[in-house]
Tab-separated table of C-alpha atoms and ligand atoms in Angstrom:
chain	number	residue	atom	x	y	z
A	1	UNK	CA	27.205	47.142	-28.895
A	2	UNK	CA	25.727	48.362	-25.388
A	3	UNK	CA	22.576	46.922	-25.034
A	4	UNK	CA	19.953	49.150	-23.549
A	5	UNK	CA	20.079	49.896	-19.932
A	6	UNK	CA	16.713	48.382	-19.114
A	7	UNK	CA	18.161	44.584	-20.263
A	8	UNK	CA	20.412	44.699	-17.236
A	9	UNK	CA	17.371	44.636	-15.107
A	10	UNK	CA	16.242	41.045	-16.030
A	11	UNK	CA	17.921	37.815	-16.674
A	12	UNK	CA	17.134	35.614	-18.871
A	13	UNK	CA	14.320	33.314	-18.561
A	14	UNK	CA	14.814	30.415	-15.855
A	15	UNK	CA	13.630	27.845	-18.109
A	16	UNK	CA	15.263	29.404	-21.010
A	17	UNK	CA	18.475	28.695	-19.745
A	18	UNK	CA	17.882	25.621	-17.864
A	19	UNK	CA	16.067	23.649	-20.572
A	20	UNK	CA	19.322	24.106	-22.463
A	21	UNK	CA	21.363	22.631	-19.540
A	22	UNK	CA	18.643	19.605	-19.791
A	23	UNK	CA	18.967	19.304	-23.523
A	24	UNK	CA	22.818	18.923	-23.517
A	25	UNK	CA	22.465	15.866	-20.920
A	26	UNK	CA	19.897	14.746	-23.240
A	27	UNK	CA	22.141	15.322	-25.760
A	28	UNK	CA	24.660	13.468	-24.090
A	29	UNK	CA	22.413	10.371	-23.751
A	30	UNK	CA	21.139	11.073	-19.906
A	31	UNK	CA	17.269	9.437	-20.184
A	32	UNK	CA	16.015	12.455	-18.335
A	33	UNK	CA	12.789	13.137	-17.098
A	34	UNK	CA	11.245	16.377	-17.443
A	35	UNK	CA	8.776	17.187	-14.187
A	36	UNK	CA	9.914	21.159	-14.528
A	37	UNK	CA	7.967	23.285	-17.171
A	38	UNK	CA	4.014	23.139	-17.439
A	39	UNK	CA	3.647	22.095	-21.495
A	40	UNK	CA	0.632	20.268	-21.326
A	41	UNK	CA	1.795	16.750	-23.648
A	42	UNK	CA	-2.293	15.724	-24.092
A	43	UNK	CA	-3.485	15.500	-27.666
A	44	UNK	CA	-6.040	18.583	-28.384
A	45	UNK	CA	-8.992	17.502	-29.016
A	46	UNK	CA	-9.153	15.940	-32.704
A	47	UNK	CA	-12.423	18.643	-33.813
A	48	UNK	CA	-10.224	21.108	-32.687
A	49	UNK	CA	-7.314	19.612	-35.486
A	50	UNK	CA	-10.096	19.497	-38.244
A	51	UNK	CA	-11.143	23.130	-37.594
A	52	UNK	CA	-8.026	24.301	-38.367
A	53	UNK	CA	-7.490	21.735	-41.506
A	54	UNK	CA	-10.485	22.414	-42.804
A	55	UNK	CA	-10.214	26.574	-42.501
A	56	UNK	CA	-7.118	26.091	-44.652
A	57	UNK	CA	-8.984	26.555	-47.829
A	58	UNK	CA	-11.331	29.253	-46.952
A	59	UNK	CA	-10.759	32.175	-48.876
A	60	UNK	CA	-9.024	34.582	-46.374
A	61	UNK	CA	-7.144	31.841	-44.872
A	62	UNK	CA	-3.893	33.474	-45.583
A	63	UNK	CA	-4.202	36.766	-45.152
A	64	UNK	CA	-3.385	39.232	-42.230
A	65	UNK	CA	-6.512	39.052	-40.035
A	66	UNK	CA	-8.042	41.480	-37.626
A	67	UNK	CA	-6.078	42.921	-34.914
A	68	UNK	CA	-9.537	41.930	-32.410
A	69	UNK	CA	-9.830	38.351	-33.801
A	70	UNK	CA	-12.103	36.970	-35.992
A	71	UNK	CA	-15.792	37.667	-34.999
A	72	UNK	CA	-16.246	33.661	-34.584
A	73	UNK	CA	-13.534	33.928	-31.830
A	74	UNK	CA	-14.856	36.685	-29.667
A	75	UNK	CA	-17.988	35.129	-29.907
A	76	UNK	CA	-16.853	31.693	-28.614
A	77	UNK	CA	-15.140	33.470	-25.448
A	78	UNK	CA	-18.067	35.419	-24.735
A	79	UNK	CA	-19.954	31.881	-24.453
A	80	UNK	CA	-17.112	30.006	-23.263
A	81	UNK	CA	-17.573	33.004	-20.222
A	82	UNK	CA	-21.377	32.695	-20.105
A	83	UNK	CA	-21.119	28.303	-19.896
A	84	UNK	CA	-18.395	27.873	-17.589
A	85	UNK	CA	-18.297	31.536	-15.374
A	86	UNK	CA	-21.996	32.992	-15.827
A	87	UNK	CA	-20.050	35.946	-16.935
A	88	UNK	CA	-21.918	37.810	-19.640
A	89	UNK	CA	-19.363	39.625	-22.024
A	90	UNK	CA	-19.990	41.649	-25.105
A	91	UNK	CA	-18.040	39.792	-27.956
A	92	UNK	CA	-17.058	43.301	-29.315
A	93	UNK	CA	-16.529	45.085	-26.979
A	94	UNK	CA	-15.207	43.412	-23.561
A	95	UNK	CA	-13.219	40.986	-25.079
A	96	UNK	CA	-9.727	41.187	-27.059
A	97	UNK	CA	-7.657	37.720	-28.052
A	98	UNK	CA	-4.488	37.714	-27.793
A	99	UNK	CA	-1.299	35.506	-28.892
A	100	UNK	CA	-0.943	33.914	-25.322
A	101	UNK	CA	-1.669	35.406	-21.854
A	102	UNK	CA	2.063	35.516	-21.506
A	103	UNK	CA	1.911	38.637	-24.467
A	104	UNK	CA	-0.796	40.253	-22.980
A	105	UNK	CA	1.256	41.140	-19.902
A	106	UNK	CA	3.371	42.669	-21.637
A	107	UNK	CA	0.496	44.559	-23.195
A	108	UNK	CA	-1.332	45.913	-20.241
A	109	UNK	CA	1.995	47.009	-18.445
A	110	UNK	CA	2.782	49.441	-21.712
A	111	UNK	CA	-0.650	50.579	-21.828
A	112	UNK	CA	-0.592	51.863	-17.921
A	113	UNK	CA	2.938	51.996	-16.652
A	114	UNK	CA	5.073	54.920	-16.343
A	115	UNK	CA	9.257	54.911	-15.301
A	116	UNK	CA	9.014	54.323	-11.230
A	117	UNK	CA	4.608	53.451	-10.985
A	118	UNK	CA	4.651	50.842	-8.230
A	119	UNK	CA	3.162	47.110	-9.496
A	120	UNK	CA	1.832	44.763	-6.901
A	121	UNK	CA	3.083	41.252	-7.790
A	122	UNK	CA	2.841	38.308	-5.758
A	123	UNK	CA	5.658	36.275	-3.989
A	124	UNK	CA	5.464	33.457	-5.321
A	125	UNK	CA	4.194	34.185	-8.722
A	126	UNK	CA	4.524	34.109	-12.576
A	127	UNK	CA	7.988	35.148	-12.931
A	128	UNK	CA	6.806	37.321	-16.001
A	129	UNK	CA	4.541	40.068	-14.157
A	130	UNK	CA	7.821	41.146	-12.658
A	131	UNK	CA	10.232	40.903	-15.319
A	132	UNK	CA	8.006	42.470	-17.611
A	133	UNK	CA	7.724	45.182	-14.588
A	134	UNK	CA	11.457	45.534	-14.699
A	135	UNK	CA	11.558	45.845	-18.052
A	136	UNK	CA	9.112	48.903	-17.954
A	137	UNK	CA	11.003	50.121	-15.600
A	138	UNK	CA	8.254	50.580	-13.022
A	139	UNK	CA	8.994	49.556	-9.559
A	140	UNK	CA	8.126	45.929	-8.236
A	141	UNK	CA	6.430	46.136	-4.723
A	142	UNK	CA	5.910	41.753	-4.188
A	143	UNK	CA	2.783	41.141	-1.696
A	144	UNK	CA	3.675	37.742	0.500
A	145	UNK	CA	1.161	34.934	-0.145
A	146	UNK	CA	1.827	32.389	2.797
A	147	UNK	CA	1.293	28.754	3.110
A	148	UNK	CA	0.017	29.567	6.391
A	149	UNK	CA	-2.790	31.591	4.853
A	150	UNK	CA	-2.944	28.739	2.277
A	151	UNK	CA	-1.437	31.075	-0.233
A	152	UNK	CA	-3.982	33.120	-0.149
A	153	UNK	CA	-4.425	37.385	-0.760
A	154	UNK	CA	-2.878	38.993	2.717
A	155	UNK	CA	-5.530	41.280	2.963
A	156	UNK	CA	-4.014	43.071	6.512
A	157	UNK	CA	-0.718	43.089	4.993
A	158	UNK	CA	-1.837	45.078	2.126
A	159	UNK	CA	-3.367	47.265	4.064
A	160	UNK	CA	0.050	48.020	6.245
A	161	UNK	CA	1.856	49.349	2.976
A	162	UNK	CA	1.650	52.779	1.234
A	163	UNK	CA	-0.509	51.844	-2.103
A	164	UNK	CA	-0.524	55.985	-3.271
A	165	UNK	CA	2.025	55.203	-6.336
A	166	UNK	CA	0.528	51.960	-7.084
A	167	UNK	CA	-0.849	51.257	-10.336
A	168	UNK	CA	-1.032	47.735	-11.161
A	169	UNK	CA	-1.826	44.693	-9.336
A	170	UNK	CA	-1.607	41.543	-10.729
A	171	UNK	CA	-3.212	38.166	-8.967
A	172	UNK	CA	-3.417	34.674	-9.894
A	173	UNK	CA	-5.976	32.174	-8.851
A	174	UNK	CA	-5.989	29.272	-9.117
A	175	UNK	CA	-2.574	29.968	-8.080
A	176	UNK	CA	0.531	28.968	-10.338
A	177	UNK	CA	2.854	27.344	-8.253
A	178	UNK	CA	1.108	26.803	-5.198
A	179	UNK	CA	-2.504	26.147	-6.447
A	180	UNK	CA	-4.076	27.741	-3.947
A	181	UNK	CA	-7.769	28.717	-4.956
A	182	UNK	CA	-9.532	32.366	-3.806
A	183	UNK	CA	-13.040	32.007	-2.084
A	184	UNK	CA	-15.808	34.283	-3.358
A	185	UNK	CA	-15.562	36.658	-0.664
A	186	UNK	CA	-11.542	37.245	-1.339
A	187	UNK	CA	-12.280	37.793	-4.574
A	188	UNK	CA	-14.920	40.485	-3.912
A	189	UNK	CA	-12.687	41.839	-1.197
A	190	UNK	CA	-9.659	42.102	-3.710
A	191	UNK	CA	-12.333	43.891	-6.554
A	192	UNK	CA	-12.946	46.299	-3.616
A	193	UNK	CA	-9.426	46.986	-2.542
A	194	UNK	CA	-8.494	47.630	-6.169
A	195	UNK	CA	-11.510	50.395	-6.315
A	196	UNK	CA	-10.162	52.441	-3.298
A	197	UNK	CA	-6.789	52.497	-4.196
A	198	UNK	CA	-7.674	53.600	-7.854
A	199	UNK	CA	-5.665	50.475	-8.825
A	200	UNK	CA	-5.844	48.312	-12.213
A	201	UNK	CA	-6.260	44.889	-10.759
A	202	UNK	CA	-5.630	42.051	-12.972
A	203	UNK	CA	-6.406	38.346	-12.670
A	204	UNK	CA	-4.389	35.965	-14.191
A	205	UNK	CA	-6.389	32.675	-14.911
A	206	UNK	CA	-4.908	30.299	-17.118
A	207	UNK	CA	-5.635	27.087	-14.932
A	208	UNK	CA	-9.257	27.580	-13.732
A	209	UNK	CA	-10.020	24.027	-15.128
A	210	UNK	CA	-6.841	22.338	-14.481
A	211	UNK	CA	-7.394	19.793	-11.320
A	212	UNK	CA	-10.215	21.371	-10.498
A	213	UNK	CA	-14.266	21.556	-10.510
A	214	UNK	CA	-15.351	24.470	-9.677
A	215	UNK	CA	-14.406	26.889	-12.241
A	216	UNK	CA	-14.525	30.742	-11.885
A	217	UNK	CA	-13.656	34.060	-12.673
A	218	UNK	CA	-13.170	37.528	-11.235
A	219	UNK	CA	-14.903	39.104	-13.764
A	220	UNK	CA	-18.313	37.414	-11.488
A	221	UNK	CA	-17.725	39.939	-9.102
A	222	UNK	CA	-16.793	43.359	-11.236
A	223	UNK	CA	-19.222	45.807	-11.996
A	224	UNK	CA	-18.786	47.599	-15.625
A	225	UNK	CA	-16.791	50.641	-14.256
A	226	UNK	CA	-14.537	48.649	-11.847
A	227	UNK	CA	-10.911	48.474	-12.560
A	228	UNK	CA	-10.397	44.474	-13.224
A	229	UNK	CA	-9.378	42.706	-16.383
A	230	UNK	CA	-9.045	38.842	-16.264
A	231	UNK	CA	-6.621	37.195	-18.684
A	232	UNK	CA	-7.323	33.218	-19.574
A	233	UNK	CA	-5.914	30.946	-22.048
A	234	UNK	CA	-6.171	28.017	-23.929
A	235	UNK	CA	-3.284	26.593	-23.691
A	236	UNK	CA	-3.265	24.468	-20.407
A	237	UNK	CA	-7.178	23.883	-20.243
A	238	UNK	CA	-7.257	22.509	-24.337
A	239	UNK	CA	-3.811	21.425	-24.257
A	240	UNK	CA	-2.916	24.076	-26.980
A	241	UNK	CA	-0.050	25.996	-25.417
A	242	UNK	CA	2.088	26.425	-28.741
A	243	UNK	CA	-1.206	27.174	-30.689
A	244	UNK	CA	-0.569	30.942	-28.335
A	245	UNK	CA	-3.978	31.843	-27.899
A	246	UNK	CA	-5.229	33.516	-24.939
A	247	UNK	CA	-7.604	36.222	-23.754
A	248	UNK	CA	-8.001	39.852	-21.983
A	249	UNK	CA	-11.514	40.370	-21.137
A	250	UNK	CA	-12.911	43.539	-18.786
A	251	UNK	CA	-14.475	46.725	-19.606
A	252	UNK	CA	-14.345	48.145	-23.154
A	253	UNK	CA	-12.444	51.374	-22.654
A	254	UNK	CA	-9.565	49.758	-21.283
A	255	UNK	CA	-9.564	47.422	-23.669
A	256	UNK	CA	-9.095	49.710	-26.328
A	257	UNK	CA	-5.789	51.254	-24.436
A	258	UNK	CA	-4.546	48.070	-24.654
A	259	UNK	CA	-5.189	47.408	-28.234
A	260	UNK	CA	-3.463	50.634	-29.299
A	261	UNK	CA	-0.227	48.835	-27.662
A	262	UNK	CA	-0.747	45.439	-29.229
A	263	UNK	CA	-1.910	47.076	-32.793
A	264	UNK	CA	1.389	48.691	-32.834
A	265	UNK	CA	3.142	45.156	-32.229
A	266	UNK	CA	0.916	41.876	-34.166
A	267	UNK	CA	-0.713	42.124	-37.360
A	268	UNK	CA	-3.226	39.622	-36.323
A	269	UNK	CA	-2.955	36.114	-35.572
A	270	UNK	CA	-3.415	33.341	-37.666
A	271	UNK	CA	-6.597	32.297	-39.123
A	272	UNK	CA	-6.885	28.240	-38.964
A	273	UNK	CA	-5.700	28.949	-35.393
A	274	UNK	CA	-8.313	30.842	-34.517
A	275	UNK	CA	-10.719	28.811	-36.111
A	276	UNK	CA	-9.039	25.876	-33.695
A	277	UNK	CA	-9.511	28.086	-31.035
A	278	UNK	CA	-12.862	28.685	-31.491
A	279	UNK	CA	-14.212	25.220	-32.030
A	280	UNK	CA	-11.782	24.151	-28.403
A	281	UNK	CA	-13.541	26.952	-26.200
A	282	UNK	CA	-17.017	25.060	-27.390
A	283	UNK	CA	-16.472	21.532	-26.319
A	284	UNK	CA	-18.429	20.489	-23.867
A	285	UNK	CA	-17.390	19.244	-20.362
A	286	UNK	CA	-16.902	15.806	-21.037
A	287	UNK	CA	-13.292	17.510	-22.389
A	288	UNK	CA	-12.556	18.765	-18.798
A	289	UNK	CA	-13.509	15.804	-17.132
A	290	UNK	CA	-11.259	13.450	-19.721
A	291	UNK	CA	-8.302	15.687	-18.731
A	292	UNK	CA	-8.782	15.790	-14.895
A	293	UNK	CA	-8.864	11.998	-15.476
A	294	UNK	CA	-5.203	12.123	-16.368
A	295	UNK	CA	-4.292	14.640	-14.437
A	296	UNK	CA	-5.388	12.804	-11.089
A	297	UNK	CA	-3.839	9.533	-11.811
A	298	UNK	CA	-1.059	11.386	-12.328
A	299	UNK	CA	-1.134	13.316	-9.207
A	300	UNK	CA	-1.406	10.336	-6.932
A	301	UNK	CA	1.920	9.513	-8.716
A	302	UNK	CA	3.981	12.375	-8.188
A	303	UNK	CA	2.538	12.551	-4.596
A	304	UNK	CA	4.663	8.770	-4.043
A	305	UNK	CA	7.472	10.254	-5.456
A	306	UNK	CA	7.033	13.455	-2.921
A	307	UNK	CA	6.374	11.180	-0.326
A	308	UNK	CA	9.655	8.855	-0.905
A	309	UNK	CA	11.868	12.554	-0.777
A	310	UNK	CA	10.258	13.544	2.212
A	311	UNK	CA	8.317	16.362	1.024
A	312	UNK	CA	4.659	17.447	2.384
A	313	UNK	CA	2.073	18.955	-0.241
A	314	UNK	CA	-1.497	19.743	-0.256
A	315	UNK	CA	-2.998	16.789	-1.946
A	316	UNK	CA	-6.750	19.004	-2.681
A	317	UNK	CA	-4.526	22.107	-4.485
A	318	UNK	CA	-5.603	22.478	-8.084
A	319	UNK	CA	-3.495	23.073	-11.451
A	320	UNK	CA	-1.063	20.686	-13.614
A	321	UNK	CA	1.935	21.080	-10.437
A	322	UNK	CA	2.190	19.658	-7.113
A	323	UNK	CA	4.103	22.172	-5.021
A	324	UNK	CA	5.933	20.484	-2.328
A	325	UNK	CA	8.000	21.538	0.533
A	326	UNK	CA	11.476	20.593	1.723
A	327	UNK	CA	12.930	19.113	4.504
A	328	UNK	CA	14.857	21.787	6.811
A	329	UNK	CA	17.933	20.045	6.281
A	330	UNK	CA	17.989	20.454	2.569
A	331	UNK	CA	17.682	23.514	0.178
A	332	UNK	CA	15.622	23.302	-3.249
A	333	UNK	CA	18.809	23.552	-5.381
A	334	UNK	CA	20.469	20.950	-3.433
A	335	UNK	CA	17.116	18.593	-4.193
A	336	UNK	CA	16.520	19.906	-8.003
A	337	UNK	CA	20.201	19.069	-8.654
A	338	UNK	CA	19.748	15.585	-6.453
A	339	UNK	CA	17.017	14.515	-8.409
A	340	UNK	CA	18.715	15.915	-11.978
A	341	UNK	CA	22.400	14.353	-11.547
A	342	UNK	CA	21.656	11.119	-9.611
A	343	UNK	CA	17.868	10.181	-11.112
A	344	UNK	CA	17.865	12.067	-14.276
A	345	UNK	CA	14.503	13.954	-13.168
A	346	UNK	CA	13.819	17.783	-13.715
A	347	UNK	CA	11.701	19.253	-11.591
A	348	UNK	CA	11.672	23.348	-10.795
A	349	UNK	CA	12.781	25.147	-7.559
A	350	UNK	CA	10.561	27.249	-5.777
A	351	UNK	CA	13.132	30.463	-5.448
A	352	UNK	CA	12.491	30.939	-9.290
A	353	UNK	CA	8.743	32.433	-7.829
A	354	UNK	CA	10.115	34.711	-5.471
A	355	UNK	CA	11.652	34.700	-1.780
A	356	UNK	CA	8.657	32.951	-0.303
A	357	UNK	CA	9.053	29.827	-2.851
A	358	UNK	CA	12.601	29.486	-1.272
A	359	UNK	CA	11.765	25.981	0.604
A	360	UNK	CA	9.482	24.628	-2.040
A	361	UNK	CA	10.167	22.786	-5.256
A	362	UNK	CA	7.838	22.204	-8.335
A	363	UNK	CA	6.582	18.890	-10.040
A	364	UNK	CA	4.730	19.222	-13.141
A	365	UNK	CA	1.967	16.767	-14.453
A	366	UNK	CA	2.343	17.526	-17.555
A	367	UNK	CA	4.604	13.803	-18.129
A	368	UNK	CA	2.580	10.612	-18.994
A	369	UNK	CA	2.082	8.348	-16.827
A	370	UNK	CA	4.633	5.448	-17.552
A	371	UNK	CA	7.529	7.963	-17.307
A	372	UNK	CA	6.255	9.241	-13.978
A	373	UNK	CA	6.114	6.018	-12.762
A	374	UNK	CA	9.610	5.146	-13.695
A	375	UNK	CA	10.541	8.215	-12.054
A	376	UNK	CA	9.646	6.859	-9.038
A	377	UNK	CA	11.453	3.667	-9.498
A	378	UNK	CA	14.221	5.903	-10.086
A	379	UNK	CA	13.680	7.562	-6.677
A	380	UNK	CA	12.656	3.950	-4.845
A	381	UNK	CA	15.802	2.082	-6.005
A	382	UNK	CA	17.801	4.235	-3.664
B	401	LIG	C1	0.389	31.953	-14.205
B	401	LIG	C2	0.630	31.906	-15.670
B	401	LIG	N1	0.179	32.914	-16.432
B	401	LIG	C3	0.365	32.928	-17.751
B	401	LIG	C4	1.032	31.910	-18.395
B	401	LIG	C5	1.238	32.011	-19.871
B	401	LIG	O1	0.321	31.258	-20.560
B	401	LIG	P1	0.104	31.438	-22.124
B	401	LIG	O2	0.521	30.167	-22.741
B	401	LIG	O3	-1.346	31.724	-22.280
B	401	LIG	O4	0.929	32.604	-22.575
B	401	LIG	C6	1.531	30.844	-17.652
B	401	LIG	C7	2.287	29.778	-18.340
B	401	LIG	O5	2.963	28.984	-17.793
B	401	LIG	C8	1.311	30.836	-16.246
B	401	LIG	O6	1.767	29.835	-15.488
């Protein structure tokens, strides 16, 4: 059976295939490490495990719930906004959960994409806003980021290109891989850009908390009739990534184009998990700080193993990666398969985020500590 022609536009996922590469040597008894994929291994928090125990017995447990979340949940993001962005949202209206982030990029590129509409993705980025692009059919115009502009929004380059067929522009900050952060003034400046080209701009913020004190948002700087959604999640910053929870938030009308895509695909998502959900987006900041703990002993960690391969990262970037850069003599595959075949570590190559991630590779701190340190004994005894 032909499958239909809009498959042959994407592979599948990197870490799809990959992973099952990795599992075989597992398989095969190799004690490997895996530094590749960003699945936070911390415990949620154990209120967040009696929420959803505890909702098991309530009456409508078990049924299909609403396709807007449960009132409880809408109501936790809108605080969970107010605490942590001093972004005031209306829980009815300005905010829809979803099953993941991941999902609702796939939702927002069916609401407003047409065959051949132009979508601004970065380079490196998500691999997902493109793919999902591709499998829309819409036309992928990639905006550099350069570590020269500390991966930051080329402003002056964006200006250079012809933005009349573009529709969609999707951003990420704190940045996955690079974790570059946006100042105040990009992000205003991006808001801005997105209003005169009569673009949909959407932010992508899934880390915001991850390595990192100074939490924002986009949605600081938007004004009820601008074009900007924001999409967060609680998987990385509540350590709830299979739970699939996540968020669109932005003005109501668009919301409600969105919906009439993801109506048509979910019937709702589970009840206990939103009640999980929920009772996570309330804890205080003692949570965050616990976490960054972890994550910053862990850091230092990675950055000796970096440092033993010669590879030079930004120490202050934020997120659950350290994105490091290669010696000219060497290409990422040739160190991703070093590091797999002789040390038994995974780690990710930068090419899998576009053209500019082509001398980079990716280290996740998402592995406790004791196997990161072995890691680098691995690396150190040679
Ligand atoms: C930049 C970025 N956006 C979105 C996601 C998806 O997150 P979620 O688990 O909310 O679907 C990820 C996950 O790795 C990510 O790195």
């Amino acid at each position: 059976m032909n499958t239909a022609q809009r498959l042959q536009s994407v592979k599948e996922y990197y870490f799809s295939s990959k992973l099952r590469e990795v599992k075989q040597l597992i398989t095969a008894g190799k004690p490997i490490i895996n530094m590749g994929i960003g699945s936070p291994d911390l415990r949620p928090n154990q209120e967040v495990l009696q929420a959803l125990v505890s909702s098991l017995e309530d009456q409508s447990a078990h049924q299909y719930q609403s396709y807007q979340g449960i009132p409880e949940l809408r109501t936790a993001i809108s605080a969970f906004y107010q605490r942590h962005y001093q972004v005031s949202l209306d829980a009815d209206k300005e905010i829809l959960p979803l099953m993941g982030s991941k999902e609702g990029i796939m939702h927002i590129s069916m609401a407003y994409l047409n065959k051949g509409d132009k979508v601004l993705v970065p380079n490196p980025g998500y691999p997902t806003y493109s793919s999902v692009s591709k499998l829309l059919e819409a036309e992928i115009m990639a905006y550099p980021l350069d570590e020269k502009k500390n991966w930051c929004v080329d402003f002056e380059w964006l200006e250079q290109q012809d933005m009349s067929e573009v529709k969609l522009m999707w951003v990420n900050y704190p940045n996955m891989p690079t974790g570059a952060k946006l100042s105040a003034d990009d992000y205003k400046r991006l808001v801005d850009f997105a209003k005169s080209h009569g673009i949909l701009l959407v932010n992508d913020n899934p880390y915001s908390f991850i390595a990192n004190d100074e939490p924002t948002s986009i949605m600081k700087y938007v004004q009820p009739t601008d074009p900007v959604l924001e999409l967060n999640s609680i998987s990385k910053t509540f350590n709830m990534a299979g739970w699939r929870v996540g968020m669109l938030v932005g003005a109501a009308d668009t919301l409600q184009e969105v919906l009439k895509v993801k109506s048509n695909m979910d019937s709702g998502m589970f009840y206990g998990i939103q009640k999980g959900a929920a009772k996570a987006l309330a804890l205080s900041t003692n949570w965050f700080e616990e976490q960054n703990t972890v994550y910053n002993k862990r850091k230092d960690l990675v950055c000796k193993i970096a440092d033993h391969l010669s590879l030079t990262y930004n120490k202050d970037s934020t997120g659950m990666f350290i994105w490091c850069k290669i010696p000219s003599d060497k290409t990422a595959d040739q160190i991703v398969d070093q590091l797999l075949y002789e040390f038994d570590i995974f780690i990710a190559p930068g090419h899998i985020f576009g053209s500019q991630g082509d001398r980079f590779v990716r280290f996740s701190l998402c592995v406790p500590e004791p196997k990161i340190e072995e890691a680098l004994k691995r690396v150190q005894s040679r």
